[in-house]
mmCIF file of C-alpha atoms in Angstrom:
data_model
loop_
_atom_site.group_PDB
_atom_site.id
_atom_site.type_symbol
_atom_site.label_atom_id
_atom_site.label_comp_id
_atom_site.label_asym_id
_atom_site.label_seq_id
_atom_site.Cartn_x
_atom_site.Cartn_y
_atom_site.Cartn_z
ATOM 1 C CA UNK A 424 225.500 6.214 46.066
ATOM 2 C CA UNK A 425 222.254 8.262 45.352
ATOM 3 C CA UNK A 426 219.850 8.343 48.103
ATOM 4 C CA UNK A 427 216.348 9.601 48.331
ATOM 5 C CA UNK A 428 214.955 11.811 50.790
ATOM 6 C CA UNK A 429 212.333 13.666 51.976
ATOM 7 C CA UNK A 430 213.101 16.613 54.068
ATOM 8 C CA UNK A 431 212.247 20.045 55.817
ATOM 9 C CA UNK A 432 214.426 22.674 55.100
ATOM 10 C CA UNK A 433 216.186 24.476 58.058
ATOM 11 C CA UNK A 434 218.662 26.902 57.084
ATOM 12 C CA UNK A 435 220.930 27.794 54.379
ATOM 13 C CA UNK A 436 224.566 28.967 54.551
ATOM 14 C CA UNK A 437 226.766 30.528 52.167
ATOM 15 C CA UNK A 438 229.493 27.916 51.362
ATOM 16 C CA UNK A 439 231.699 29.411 48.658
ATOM 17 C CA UNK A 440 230.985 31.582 45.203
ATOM 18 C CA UNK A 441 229.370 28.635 43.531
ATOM 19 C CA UNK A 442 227.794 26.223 46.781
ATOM 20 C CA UNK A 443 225.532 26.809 49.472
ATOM 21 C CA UNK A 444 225.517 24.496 52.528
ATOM 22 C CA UNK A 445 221.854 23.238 53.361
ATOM 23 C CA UNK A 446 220.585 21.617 56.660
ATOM 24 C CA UNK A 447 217.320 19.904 56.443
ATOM 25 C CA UNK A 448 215.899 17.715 58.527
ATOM 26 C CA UNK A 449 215.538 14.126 56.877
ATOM 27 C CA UNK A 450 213.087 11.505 57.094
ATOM 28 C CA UNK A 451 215.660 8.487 57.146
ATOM 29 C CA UNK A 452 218.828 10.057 58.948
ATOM 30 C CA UNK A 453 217.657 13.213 60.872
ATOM 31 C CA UNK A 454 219.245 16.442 60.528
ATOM 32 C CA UNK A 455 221.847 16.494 57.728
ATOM 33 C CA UNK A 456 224.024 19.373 55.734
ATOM 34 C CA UNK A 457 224.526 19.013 51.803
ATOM 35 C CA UNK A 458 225.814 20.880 49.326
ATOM 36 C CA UNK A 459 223.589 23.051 46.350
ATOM 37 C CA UNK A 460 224.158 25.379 43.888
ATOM 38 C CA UNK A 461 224.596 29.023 44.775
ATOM 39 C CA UNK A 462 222.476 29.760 42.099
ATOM 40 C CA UNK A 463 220.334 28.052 39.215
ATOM 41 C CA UNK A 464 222.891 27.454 36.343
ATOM 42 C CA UNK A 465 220.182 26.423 33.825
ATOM 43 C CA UNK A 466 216.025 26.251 32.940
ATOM 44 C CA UNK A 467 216.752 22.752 32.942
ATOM 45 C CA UNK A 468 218.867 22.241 35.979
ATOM 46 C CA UNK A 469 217.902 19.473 38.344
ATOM 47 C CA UNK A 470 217.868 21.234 41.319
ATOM 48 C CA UNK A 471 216.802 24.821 41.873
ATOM 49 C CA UNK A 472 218.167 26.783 44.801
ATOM 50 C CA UNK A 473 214.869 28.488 44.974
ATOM 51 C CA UNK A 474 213.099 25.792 46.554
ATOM 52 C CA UNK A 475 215.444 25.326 49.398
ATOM 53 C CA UNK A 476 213.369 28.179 51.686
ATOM 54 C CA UNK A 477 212.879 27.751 55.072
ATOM 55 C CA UNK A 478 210.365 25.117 55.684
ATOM 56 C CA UNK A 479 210.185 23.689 52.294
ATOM 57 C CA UNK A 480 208.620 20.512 52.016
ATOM 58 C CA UNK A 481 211.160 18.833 49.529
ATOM 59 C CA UNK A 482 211.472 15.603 47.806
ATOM 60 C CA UNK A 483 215.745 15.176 46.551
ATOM 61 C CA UNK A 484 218.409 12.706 46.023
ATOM 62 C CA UNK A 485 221.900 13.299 47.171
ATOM 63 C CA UNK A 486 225.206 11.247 46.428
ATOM 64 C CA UNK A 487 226.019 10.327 50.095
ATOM 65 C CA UNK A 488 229.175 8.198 50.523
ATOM 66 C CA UNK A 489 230.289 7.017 53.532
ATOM 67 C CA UNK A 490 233.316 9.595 53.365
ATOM 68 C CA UNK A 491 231.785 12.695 51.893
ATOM 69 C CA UNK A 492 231.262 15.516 54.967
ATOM 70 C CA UNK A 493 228.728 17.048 52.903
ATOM 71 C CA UNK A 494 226.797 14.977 49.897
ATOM 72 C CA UNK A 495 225.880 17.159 46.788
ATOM 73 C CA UNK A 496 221.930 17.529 46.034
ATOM 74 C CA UNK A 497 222.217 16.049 42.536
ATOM 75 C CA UNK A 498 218.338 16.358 42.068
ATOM 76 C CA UNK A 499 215.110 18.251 44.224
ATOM 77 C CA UNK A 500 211.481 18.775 43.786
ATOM 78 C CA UNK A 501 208.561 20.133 46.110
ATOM 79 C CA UNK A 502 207.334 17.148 48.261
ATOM 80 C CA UNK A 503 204.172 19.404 49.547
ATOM 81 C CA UNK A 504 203.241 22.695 47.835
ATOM 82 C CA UNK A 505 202.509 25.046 50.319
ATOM 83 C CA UNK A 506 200.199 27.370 49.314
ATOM 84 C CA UNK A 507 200.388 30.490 51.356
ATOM 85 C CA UNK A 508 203.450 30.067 54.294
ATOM 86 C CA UNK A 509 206.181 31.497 51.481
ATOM 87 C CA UNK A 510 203.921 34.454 50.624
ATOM 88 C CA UNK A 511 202.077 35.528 53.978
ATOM 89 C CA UNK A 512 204.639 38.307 55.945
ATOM 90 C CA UNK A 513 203.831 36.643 58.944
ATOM 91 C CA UNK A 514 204.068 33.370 58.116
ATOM 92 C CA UNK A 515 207.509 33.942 57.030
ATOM 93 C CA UNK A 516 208.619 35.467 60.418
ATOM 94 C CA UNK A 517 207.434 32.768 62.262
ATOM 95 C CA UNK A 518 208.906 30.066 59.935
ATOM 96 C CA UNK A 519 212.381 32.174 59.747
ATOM 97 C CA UNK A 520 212.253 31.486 63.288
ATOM 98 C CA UNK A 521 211.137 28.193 63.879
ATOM 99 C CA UNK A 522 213.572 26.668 60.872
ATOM 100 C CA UNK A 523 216.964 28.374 62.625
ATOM 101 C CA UNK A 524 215.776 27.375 65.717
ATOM 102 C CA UNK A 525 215.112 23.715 64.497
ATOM 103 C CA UNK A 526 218.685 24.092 62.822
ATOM 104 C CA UNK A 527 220.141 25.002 66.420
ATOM 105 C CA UNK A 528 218.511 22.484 68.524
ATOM 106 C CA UNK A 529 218.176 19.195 66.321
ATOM 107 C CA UNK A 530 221.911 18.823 65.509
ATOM 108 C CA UNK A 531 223.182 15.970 66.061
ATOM 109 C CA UNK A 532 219.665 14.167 66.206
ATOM 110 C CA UNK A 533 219.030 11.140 64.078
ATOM 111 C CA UNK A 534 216.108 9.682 62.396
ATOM 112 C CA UNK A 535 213.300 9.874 64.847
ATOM 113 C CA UNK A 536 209.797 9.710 62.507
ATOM 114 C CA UNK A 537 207.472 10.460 65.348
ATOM 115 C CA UNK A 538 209.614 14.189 65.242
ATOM 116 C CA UNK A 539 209.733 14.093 61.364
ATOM 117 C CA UNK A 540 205.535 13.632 60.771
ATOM 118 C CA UNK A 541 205.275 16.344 64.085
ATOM 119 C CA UNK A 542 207.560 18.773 61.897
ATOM 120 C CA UNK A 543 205.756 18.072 58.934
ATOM 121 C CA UNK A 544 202.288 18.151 59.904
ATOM 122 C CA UNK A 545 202.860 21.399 61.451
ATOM 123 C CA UNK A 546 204.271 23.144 58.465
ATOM 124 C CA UNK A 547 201.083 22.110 57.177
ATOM 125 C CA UNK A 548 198.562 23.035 59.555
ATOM 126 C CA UNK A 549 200.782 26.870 59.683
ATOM 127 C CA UNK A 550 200.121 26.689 56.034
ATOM 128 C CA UNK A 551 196.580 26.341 55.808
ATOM 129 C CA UNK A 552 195.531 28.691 58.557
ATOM 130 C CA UNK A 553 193.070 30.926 57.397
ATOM 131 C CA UNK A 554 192.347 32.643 60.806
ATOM 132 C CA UNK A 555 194.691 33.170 64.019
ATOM 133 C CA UNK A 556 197.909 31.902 64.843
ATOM 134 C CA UNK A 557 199.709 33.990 66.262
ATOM 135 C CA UNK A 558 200.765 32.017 69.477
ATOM 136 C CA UNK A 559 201.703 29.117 67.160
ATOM 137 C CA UNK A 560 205.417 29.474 67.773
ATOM 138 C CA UNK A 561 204.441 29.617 71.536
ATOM 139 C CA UNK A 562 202.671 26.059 71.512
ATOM 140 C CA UNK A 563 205.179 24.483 68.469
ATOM 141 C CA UNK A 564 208.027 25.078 70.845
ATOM 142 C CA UNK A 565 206.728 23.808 74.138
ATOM 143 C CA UNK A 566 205.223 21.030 72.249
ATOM 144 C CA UNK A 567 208.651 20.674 70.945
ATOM 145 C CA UNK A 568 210.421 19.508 73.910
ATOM 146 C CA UNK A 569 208.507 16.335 74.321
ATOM 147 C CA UNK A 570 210.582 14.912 70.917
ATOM 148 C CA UNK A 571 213.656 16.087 72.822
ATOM 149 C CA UNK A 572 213.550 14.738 76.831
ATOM 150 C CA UNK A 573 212.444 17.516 78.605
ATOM 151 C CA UNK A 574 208.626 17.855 78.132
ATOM 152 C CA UNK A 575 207.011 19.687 81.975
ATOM 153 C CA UNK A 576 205.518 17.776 83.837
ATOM 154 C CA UNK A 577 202.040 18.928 84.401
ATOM 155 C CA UNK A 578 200.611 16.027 87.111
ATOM 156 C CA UNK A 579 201.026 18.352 90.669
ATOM 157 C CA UNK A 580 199.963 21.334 89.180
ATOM 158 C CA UNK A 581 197.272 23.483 91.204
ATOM 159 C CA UNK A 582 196.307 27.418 91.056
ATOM 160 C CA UNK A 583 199.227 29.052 92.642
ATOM 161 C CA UNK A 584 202.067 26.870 91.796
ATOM 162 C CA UNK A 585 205.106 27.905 90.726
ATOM 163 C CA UNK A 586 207.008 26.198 87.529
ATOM 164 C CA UNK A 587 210.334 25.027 87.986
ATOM 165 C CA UNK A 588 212.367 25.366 84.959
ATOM 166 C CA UNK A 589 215.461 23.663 86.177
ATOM 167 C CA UNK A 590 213.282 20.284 87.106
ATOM 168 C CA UNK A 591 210.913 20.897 84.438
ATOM 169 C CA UNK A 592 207.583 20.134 87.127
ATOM 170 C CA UNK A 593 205.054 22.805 89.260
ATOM 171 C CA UNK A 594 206.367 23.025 92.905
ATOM 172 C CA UNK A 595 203.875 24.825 95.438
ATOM 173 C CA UNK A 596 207.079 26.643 97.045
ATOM 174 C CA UNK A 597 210.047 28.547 95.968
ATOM 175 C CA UNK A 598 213.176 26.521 94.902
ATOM 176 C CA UNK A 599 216.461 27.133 96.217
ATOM 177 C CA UNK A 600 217.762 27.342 93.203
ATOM 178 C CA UNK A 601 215.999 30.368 91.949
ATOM 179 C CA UNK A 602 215.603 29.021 87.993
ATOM 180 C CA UNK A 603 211.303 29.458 88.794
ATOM 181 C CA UNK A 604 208.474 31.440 87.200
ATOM 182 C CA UNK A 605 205.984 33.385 89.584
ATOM 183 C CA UNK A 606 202.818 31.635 89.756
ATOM 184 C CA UNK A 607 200.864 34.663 87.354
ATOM 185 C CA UNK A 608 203.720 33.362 84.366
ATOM 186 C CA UNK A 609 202.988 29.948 85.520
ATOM 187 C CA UNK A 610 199.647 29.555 85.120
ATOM 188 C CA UNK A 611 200.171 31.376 81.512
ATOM 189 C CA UNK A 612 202.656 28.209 80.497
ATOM 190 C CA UNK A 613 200.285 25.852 81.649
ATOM 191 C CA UNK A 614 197.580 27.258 79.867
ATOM 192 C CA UNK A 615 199.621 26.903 76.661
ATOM 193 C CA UNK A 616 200.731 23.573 77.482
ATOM 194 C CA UNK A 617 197.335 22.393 77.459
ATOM 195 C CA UNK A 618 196.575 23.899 74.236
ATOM 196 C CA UNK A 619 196.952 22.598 70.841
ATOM 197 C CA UNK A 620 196.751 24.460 67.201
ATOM 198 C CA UNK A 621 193.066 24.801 66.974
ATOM 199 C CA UNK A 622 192.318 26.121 70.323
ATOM 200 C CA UNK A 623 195.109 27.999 70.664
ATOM 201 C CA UNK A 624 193.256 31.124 69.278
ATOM 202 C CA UNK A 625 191.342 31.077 72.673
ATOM 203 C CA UNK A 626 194.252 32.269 74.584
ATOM 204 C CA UNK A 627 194.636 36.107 74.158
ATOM 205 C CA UNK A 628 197.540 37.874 74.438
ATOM 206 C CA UNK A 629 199.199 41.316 73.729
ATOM 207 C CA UNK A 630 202.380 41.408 72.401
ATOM 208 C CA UNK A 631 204.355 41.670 75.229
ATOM 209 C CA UNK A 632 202.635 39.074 77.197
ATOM 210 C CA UNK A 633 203.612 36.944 74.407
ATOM 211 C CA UNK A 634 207.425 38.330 74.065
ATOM 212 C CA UNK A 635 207.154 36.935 77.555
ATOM 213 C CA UNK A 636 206.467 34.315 77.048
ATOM 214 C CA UNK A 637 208.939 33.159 74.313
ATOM 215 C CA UNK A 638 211.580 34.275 76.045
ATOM 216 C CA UNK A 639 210.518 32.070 78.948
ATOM 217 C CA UNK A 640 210.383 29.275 76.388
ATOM 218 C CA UNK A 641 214.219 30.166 74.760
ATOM 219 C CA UNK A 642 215.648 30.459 78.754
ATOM 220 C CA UNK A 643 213.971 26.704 79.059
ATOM 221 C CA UNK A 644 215.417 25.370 75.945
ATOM 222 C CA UNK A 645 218.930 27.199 77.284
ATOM 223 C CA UNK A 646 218.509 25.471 80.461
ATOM 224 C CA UNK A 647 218.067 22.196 79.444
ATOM 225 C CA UNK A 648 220.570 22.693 76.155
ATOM 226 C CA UNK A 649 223.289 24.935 77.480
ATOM 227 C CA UNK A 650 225.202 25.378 74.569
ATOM 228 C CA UNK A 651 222.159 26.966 72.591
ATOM 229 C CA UNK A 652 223.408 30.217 70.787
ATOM 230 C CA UNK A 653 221.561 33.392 70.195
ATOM 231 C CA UNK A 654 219.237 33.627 67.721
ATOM 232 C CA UNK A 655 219.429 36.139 64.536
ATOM 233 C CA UNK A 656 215.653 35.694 63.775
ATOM 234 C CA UNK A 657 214.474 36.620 66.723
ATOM 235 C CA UNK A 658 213.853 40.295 66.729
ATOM 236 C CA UNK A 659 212.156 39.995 63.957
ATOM 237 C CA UNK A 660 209.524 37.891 65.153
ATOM 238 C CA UNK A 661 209.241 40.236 68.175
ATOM 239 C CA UNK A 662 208.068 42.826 66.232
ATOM 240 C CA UNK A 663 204.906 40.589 64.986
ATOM 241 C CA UNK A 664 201.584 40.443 66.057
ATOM 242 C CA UNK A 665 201.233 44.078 67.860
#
């Protein structure tokens, strides 16, 4: 039967000569894969492989039955218009990344709104920034982690302490187990953890400080979801913000 859904788009595969395979994140049923056209057959086709970019904002109906692996998109429109996040070089690193690392980490999660209206309202916000942003990936991903279990707990953190990433907490000592950031990288996590999107443009970095420090946040994610894969996109955004 048709369904209707609104969804942010994640990543695109190539299926076969004529398909694609989509995975977009769903209001109503969480992450899900569906079939579209490999390419726009017609002006007045119904749905438009264009629009399926990463971090589309998309409004589409799909014939899901309860023994179809992957439902055909019989129909899709833009949900949100986003104004300068397809255009803006930047922009587009940073959502190439976010969207396959979405794609990576949400499988297998269902329909969870408070996650959905974070995702959403965050593609928006990214969208409409006229001035800094570059540690937004930085504070979308540790912000992240709440939606998924593992959020740090900040409550026993003084100057000094050192963040353990295997218990997700500050610990004034060294662990045993040796998963732990010096107290310098601490104190820059914590700092980011307490920041949101608007005062995030406080927090000054250089490039590699901020390599750093995503790569501190991707180890954390690995820890807590160990079969997390490497990541094409991420050399690219790398090379961002010198």
């Amino acid at each position: 039967m048709l369904q209707k859904f609104h969804g942010v788009v994640l990543y695109v595969v190539k299926y076969n000569d004529k398909s694609n395979i989509v995975h977009v994140y769903t209001d109503l049923s969480g992450q899900m894969s569906f079939l579209i056209p490999a390419v726009r057959r017609s002006r007045k086709a119904a749905v438009n492989p264009v629009l399926f970019r990463p971090f589309s904002l998309l409004e589409f109906e799909a014939d899901v039955r309860p023994k179809s692996v992957l439902p055909s998109v019989s129909e899709a429109r833009t949900w949100h218009i986003l104004d300068s996040l397809p255009y803006h070089p930047y922009k587009i690193g940073i959502s190439m990344f976010l969207s396959e690392f979405l794609y990576r980490v949400l499988q297998g999660e269902g329909e969870n709104p408070p996650l959905f209206a974070y995702l959403v309202n965050s593609i928006r916000w990214l969208d409409t920034c006229g001035g800094d942003f570059s540690n937004f990936h930085l504070v979308f991903l540790i912000r992240l982690s709440r939606f998924l279990g593992f959020y740090p707990n900040l409550e026993h953190y003084t100057q000094g302490c050192r963040f353990d990433m295997l218990n997700a907490c500050f610990v004034p000592g060294k662990p045993s187990h040796g998963l732990f950031l010096s107290p310098v990288e601490s104190s820059r996590i914590i700092s980011l953890m307490r920041m949101n999107y608007d005062t995030m443009r406080l927090f000054g970095m250089s490039r590699a400080e901020r390599n750093r420090c995503l790569e501190v946040v991707i180890e954390y994610y690995r820890l807590h979801l160990p079969a997390f894969p490497e990541l094409k996109s991420l050399d690219v955004l790398k090379e961002l913000f010198r």
